[in-house]
Short mmCIF file of C-alpha atoms in Angstrom, two decimals:
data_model
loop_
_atom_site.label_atom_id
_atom_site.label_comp_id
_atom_site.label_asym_id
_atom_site.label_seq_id
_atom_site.Cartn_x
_atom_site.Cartn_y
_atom_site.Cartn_z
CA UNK C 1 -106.00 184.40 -137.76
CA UNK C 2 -104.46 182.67 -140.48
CA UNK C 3 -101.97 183.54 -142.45
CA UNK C 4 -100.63 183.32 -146.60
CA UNK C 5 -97.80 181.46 -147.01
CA UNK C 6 -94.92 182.82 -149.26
CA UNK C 7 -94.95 181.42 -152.29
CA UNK C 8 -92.00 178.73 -153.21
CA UNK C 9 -90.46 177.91 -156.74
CA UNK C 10 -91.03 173.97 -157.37
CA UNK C 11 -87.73 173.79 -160.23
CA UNK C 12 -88.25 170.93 -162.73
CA UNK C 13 -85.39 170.67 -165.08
CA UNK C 14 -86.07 168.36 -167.66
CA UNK C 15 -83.74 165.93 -168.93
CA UNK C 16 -82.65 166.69 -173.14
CA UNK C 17 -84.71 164.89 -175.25
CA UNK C 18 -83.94 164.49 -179.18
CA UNK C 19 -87.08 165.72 -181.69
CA UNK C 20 -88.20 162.46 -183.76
CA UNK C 21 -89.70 164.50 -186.61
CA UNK C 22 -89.20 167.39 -188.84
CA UNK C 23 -92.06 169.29 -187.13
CA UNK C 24 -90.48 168.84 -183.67
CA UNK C 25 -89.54 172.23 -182.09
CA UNK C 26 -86.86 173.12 -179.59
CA UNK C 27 -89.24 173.95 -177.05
CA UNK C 28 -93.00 174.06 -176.73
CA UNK C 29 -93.83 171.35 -179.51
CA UNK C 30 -97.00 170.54 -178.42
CA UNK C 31 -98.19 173.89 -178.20
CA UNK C 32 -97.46 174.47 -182.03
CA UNK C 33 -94.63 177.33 -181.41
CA UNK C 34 -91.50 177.54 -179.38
CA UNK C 35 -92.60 178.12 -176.13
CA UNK C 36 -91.57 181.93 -174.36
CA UNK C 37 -92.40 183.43 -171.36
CA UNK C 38 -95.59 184.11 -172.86
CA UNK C 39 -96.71 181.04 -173.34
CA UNK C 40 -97.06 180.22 -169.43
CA UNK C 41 -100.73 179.29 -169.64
CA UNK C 42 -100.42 176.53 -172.38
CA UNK C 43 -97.62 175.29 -171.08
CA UNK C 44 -98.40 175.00 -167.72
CA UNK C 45 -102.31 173.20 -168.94
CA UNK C 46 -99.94 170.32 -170.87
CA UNK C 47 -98.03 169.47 -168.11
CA UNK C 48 -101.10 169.60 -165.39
CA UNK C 49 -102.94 167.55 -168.31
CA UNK C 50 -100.29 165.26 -168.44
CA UNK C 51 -100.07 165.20 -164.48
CA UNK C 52 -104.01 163.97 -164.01
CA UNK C 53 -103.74 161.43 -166.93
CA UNK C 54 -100.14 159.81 -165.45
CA UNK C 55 -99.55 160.87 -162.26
CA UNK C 56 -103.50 160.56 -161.10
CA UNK C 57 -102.34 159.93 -157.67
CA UNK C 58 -99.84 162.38 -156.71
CA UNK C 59 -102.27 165.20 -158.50
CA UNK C 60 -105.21 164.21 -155.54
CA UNK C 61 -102.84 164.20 -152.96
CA UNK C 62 -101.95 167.73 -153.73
CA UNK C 63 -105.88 168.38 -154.45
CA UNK C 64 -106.44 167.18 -151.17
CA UNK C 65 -104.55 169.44 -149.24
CA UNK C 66 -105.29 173.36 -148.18
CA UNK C 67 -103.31 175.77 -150.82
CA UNK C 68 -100.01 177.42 -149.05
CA UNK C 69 -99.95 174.98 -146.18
CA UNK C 70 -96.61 173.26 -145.40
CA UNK C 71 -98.97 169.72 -146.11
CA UNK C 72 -99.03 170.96 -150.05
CA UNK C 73 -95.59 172.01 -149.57
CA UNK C 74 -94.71 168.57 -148.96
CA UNK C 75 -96.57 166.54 -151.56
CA UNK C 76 -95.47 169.43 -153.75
CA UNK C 77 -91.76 168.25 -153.26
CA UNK C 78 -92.67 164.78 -154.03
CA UNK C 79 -94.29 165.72 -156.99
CA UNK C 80 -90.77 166.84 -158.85
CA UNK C 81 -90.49 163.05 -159.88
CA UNK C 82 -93.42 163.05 -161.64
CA UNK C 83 -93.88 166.62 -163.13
CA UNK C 84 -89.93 165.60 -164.56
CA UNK C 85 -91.45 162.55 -166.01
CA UNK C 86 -94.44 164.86 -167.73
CA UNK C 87 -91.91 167.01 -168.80
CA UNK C 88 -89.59 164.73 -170.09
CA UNK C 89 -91.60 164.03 -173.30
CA UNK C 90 -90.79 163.60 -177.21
CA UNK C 91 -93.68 165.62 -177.82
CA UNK C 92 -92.95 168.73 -175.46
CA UNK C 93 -89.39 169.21 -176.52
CA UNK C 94 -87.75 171.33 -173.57
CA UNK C 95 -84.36 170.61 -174.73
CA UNK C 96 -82.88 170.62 -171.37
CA UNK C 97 -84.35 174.20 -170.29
CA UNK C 98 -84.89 174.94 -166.84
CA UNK C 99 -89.03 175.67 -166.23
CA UNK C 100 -89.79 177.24 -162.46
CA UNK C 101 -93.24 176.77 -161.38
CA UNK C 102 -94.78 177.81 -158.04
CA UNK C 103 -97.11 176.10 -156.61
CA UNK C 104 -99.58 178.49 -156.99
CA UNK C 105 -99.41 178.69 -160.56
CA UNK C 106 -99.21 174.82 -160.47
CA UNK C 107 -102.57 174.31 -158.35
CA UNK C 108 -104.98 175.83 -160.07
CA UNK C 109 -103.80 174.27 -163.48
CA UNK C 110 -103.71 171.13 -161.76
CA UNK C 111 -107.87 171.57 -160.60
CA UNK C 112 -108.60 172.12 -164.10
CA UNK C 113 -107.12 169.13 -165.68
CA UNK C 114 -108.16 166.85 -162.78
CA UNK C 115 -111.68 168.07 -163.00
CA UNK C 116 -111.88 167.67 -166.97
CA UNK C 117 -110.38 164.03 -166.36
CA UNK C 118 -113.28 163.61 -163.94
CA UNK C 119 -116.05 164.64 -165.79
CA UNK C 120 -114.54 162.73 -169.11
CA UNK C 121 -114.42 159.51 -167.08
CA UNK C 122 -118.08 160.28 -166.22
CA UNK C 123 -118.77 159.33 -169.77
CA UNK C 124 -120.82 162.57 -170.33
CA UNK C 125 -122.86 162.12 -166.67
CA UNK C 126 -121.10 163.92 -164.91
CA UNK C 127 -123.13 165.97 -161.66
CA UNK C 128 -122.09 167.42 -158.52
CA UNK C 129 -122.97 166.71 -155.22
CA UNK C 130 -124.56 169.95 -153.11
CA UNK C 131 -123.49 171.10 -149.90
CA UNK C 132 -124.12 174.46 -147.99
CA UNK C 133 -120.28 174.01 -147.21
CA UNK C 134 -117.33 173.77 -149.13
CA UNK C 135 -114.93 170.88 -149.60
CA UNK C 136 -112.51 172.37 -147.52
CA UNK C 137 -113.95 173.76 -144.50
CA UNK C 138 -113.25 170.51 -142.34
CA UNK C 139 -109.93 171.13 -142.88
CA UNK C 140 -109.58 174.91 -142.84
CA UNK C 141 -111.12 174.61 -138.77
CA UNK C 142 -108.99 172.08 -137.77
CA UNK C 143 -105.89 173.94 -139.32
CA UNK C 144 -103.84 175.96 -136.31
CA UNK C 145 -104.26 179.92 -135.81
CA UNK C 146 -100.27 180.31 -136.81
CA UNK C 147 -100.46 177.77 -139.79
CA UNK C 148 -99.45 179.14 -143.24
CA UNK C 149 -101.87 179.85 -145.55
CA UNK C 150 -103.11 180.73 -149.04
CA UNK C 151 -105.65 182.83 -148.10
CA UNK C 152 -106.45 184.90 -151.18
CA UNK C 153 -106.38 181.35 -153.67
CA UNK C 154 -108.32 179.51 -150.91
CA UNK C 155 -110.97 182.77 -150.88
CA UNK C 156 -111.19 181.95 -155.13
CA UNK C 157 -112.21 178.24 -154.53
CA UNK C 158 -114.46 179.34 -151.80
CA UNK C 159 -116.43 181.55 -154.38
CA UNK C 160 -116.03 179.21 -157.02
CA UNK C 161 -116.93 176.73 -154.87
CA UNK C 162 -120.59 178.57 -154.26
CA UNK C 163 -120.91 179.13 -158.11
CA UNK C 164 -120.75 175.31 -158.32
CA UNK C 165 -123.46 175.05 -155.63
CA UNK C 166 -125.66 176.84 -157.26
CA UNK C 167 -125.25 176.45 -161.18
CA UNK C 168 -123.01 172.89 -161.48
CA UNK C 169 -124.00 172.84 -165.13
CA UNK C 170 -122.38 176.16 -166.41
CA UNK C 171 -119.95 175.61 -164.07
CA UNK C 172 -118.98 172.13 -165.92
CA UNK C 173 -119.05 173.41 -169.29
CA UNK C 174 -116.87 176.24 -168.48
CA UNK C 175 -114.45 173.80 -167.30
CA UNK C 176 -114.74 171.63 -170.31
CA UNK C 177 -114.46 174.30 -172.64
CA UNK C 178 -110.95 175.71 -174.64
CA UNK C 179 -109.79 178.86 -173.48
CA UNK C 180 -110.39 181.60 -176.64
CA UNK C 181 -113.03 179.00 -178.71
CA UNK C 182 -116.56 179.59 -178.76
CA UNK C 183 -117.75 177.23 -175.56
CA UNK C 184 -117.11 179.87 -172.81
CA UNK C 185 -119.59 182.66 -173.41
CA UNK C 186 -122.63 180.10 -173.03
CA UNK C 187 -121.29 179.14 -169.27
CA UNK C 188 -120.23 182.47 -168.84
CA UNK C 189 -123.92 183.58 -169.43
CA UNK C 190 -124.78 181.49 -167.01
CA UNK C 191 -122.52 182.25 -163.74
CA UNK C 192 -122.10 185.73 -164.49
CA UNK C 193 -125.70 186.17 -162.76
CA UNK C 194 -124.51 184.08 -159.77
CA UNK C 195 -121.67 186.35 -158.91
CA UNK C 196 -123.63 188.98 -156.94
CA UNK C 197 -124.15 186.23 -154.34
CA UNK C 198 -120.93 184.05 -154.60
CA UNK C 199 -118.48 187.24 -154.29
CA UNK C 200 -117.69 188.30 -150.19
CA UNK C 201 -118.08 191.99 -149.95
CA UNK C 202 -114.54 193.80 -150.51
CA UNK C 203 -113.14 191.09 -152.27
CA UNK C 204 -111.69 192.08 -155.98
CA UNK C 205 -112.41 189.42 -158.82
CA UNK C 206 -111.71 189.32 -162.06
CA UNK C 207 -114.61 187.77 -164.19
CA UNK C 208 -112.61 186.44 -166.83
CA UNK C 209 -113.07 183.09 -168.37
CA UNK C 210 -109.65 181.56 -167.09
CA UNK C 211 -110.26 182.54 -163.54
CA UNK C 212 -113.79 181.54 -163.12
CA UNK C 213 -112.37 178.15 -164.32
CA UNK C 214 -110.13 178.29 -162.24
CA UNK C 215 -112.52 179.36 -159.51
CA UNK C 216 -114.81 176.21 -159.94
CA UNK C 217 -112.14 173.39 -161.20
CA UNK C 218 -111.48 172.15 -157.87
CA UNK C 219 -115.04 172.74 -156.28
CA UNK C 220 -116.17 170.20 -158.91
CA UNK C 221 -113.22 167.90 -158.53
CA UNK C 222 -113.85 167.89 -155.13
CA UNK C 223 -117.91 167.87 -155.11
CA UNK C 224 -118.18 164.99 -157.78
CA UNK C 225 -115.86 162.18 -155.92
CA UNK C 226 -118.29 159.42 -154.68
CA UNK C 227 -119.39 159.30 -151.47
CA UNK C 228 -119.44 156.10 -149.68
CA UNK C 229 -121.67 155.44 -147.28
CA UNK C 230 -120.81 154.21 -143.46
CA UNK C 231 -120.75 149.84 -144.08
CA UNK C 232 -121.14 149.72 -147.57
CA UNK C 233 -118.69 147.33 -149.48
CA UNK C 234 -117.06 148.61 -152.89
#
């Protein structure tokens, strides 16, 4: 049986930067307001936005990886280099403020901006492939009994993973669409019907638009990378 992992604090403290306009803000610029402990959502998207678009590499390493296994752990520590650099931005004043993130607050962020950079550089053709497993199963047998594990986050993506399977295209534009504007309930119409069959009996799930896109953000990352095929050149 596997086991969750604790959760661990990745600290980023981001070096002072100086606003370079009157509409600058001590904190939370881009976000329109200085940011508070409210504001974790927003803030969190920027950075994981900023992650996929500069630090594309670094974000599929930790993509790649099972969630609360010592392997993210590690390309989790090597990420403080580059979530400092995303952080370290005229237009996200922090002004030297110390933000903790976990990496389970971090991961799922991370899914949805990699996924959205994904589909964008699909210029608008974006599909997924099918599969009756999910993108992680390979590595989920070959992980040891005693290994940590996030088992509950792992159990979203697995669910999220069959709503992709089985309706890719609500599943895309619930992932391209802004949390609170008028693009969820039209993808929300359309997995909310899926559910039934996607959800393991006993486990709890709240049907809300930001974890459903959570829930599918990585399945589609993961489903719509190219395959290539045994001897074929690139």
């Amino acid at each position: 049986m596997k086991f969750a992992a604790p959760i661990f604090a990745l600290a980023v403290m981001a070096a002072a930067t100086v606003p370079t306009d009157a509409s600058a803000q001590r904190t939370g610029t881009r976000i329109g307001k200085t940011a508070t402990k409210y504001d974790t959502t927003e803030t969190m998207a920027l950075v994981t936005a900023c992650m996929a678009e500069r630090r594309n590499q670094i974000s599929r390493e930790i993509l790649d990886t099972l969630p609360g296994t010592e392997a993210e752990y590690r390309v989790m520590l090597r990420s403080e280099g580059p979530l400092g650099t995303c952080m370290d931005d005229e237009r996200f004043v922090l002004d030297g403020k110390k933000l903790e993130f976990t990496g389970r607050a971090l991961r799922p962020s991370l899914g949805v901006a990699m996924a959205r950079r994904q589909i964008a550089d699909s210029n608008g053709a974006a599909s997924v492939r099918a599969s009756e497993k999910p993108w992680f199963a390979a590595a989920l047998d070959a992980l040891p009994d005693d290994a940590s594990l996030d088992a509950p986050l792992l159990a979203l993506f697995e669910m999220g993973d069959c709503l992709v399977n089985r309706e890719s295209a609500g599943a895309i534009e619930l992932v391209m669409s802004e949390p609170g504007k008028g693009g969820q309930g039209p993808a929300m119409r359309k997995l909310i019907p899926h559910l039934s069959h996607c959800v393991v009996a006993g486990q709890e799930i709240e049907s809300t638009p930001e974890v459903l896109r959570y829930a599918v953000a990585e399945p589609i990352f993961h489903r719509s990378q190219p395959v290539v095929e045994v001897g074929a050149t690139q």
